[in-house]
Coordinates of C-alpha atoms in Angstrom, one line a residue:
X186 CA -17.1 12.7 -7.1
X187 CA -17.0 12.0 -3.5
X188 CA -14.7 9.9 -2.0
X189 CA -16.2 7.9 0.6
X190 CA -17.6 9.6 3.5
X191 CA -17.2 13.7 3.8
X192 CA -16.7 12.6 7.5
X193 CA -13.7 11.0 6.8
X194 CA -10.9 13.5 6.1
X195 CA -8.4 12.9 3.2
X196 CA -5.0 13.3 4.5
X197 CA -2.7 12.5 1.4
X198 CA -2.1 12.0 -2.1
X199 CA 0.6 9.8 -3.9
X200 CA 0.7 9.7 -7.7
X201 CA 1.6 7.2 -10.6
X202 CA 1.0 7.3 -14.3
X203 CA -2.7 8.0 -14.8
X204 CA -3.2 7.1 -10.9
X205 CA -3.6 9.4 -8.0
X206 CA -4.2 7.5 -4.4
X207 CA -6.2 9.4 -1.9
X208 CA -5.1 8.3 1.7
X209 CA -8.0 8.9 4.1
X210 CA -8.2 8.4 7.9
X211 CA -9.3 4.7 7.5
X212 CA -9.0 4.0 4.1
X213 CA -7.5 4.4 1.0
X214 CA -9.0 4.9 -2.9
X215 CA -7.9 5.4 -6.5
X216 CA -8.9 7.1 -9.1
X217 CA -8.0 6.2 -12.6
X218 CA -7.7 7.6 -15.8
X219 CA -7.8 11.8 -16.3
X220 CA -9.8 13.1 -13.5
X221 CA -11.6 15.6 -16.3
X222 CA -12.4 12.7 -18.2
X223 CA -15.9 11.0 -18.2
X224 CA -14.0 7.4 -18.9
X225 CA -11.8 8.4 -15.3
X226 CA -12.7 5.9 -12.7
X227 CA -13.1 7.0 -8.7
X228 CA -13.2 3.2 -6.5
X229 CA -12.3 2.3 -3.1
X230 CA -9.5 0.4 -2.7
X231 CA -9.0 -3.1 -0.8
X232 CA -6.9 -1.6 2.2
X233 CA -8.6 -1.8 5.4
X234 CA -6.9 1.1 7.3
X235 CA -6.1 4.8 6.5
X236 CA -2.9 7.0 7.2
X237 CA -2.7 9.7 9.7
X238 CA -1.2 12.4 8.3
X239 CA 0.2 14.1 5.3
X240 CA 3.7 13.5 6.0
X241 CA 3.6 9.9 7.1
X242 CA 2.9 8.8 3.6
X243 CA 5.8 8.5 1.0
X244 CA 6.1 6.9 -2.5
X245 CA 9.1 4.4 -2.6
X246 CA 9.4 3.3 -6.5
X247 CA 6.2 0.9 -7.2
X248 CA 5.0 0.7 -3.2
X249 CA 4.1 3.3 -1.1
X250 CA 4.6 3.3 3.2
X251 CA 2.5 5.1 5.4
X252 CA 1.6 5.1 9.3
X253 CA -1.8 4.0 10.3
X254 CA -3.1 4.5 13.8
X255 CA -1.9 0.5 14.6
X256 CA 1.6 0.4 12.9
X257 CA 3.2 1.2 9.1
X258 CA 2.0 -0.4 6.2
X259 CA 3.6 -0.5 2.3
X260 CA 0.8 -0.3 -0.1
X261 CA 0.6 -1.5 -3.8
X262 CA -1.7 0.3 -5.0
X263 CA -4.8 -2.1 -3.8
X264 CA -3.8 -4.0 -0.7
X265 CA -1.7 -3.0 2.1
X266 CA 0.9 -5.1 4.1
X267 CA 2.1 -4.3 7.4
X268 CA 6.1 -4.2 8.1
X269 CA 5.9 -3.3 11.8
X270 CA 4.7 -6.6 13.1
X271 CA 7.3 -6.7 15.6
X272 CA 7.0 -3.0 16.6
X273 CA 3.3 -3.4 17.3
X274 CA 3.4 -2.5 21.0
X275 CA 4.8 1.2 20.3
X276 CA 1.4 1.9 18.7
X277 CA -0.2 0.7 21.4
X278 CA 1.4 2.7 24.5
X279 CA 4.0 0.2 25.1
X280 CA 7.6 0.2 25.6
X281 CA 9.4 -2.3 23.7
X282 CA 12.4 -4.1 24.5
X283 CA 13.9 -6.2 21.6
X284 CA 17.4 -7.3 22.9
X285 CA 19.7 -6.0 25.6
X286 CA 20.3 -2.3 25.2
X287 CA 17.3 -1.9 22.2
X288 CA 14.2 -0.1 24.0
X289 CA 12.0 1.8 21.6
X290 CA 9.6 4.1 23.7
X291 CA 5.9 4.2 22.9
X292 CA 4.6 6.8 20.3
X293 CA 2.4 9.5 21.5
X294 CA -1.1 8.7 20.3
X295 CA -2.1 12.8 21.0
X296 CA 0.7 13.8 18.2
X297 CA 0.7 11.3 15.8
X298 CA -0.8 13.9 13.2
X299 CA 3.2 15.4 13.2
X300 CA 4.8 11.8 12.3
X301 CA 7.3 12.0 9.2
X302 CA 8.5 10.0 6.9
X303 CA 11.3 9.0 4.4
X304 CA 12.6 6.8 1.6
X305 CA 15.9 7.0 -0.2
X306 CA 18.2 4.2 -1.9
X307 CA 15.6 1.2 -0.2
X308 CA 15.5 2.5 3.4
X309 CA 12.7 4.2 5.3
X310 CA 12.7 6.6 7.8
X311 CA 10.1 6.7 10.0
X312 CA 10.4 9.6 12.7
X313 CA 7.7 10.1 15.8
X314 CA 6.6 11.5 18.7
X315 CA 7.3 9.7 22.3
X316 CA 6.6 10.8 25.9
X317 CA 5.0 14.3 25.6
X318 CA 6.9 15.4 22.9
X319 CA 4.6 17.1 19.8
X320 CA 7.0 17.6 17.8
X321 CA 9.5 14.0 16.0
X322 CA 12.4 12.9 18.8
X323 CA 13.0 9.4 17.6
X324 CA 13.2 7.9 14.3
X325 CA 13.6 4.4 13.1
X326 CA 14.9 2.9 9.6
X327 CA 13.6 -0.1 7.9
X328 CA 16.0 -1.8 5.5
X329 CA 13.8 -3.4 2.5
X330 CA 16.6 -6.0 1.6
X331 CA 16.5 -7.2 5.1
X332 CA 13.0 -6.3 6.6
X333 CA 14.9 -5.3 9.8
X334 CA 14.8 -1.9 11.7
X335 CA 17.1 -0.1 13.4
X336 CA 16.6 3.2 15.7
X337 CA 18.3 6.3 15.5
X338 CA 17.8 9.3 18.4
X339 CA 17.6 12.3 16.3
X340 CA 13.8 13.2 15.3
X341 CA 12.5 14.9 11.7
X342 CA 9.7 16.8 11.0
X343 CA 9.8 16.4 7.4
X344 CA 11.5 15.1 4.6
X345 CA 12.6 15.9 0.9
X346 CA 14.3 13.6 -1.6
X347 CA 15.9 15.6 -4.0
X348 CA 16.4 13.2 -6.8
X349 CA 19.1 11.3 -8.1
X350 CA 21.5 14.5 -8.3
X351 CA 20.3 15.7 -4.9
X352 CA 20.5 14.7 -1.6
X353 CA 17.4 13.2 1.4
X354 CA 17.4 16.5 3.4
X355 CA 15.7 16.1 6.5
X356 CA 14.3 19.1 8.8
X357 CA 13.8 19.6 12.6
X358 CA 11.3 21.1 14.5
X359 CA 14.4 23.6 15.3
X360 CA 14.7 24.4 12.0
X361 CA 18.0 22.7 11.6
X362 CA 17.7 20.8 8.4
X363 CA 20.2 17.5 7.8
X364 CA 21.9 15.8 5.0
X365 CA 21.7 12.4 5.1
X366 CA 23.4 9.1 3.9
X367 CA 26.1 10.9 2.3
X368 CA 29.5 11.2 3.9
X369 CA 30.5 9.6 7.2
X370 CA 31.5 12.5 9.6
X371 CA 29.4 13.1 12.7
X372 CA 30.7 16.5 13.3
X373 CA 32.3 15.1 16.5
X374 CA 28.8 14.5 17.9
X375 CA 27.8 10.9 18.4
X376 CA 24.7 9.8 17.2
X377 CA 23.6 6.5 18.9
X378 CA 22.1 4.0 16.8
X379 CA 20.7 0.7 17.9
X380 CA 20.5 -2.5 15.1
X381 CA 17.8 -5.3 16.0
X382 CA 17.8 -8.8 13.8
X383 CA 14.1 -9.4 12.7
X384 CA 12.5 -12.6 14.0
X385 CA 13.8 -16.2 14.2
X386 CA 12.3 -19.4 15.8
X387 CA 15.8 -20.6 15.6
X388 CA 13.6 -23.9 15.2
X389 CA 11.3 -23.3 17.8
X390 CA 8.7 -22.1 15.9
X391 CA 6.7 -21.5 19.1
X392 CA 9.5 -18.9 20.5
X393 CA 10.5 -15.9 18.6
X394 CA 13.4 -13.7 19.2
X395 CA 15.3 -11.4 18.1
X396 CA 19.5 -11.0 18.2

């Protein structure tokens, strides 16, 4: 059965018990039930938007996150939400300045097909393209407990969670591949990392900002 329009390429897969989600470039569908089975249902979801590539979609326990060409959404499995309300502008060609000494640089609309992404222990890692780059040079992390982000200046290519014995292995376009969040030695290289708070009105509802 098709799914939606030949025109529109499927980029991704994610799968859950007796449900496979089929991330196209502007939209998303299910289908449920054994695909060999005549009782197996094939339906567009609710989601408005699509992802752009392969590996910036990854399952994170019951939701999963994805980049769409206007920011990164967590998806249920029928609706999407977007968590980059206040990184907006970076999808849009803008550089964004948060608070003193936070600037997040733009992503690079002509390489967004080589974005990554992560999830391990409720963080994601988002890593992209900026300037002319094709290949990761930035990441950010987004904390679920908090719904805050932070930035990090390495890039990744790719990701690969190796389960609850393993490690999140992270690669490089240089083929350097990295362990992370386990130990705390940075090899006596410093790694600059960046916190923002997310919103507050600080009862000015009219006047957001960020600490």
């Amino acid at each position: 059965a098709d799914a939606g329009a030949t025109s529109e390429a499927i980029v991704g897969a994610t799968m859950r018990t007796r449900l496979i989600l089929f991330y196209k470039e502007n939209s998303i569908w299910r289908c449920v039930g054994d695909p060999q089975d005549v009782d197996g249902e094939l339906e567009v979801t609710r989601s408005k938007v699509g992802a752009v590539s392969h590996n910036a979609i990854v399952e994170a326990g019951s939701v999963d996150y994805f980049e769409s060409k206007d920011g990164i959404y967590s998806f249920n499995g029928d609706t999407e939400t977007k968590i980059s309300v206040m990184l907006d502008p970076i999808f849009k060609g803008q550089t964004t300045t948060l608070a003193s000494g936070v600037t997040i640089l733009p992503v690079n609309a002509s390489s967004r097909g080589t974005s990554a992404m992560g999830y391990r222990n409720g963080r994601l890692y988002f890593s992209y393209c900026t300037g002319s780059n094709t290949a990761p040079d930035k990441t950010l992390h987004y904390d679920e407990a908090t719904q805050r982000w932070a930035t990090d200046s390495r890039g990744f290519g790719a990701y690969w969670d190796e389960g609850t014995s393993g490690a999140l292995i992270a690669g490089t376009g240089a083929g350097v591949l990295s362990n992370l969040e386990v130990g705390n030695d940075d090899a006596s290289s410093g790694i600059v990392l960046d916190f923002f708070s997310k919103y507050y009105d600080v009862g000015q509802p009219d006047n957001e900002k960020t600490f």
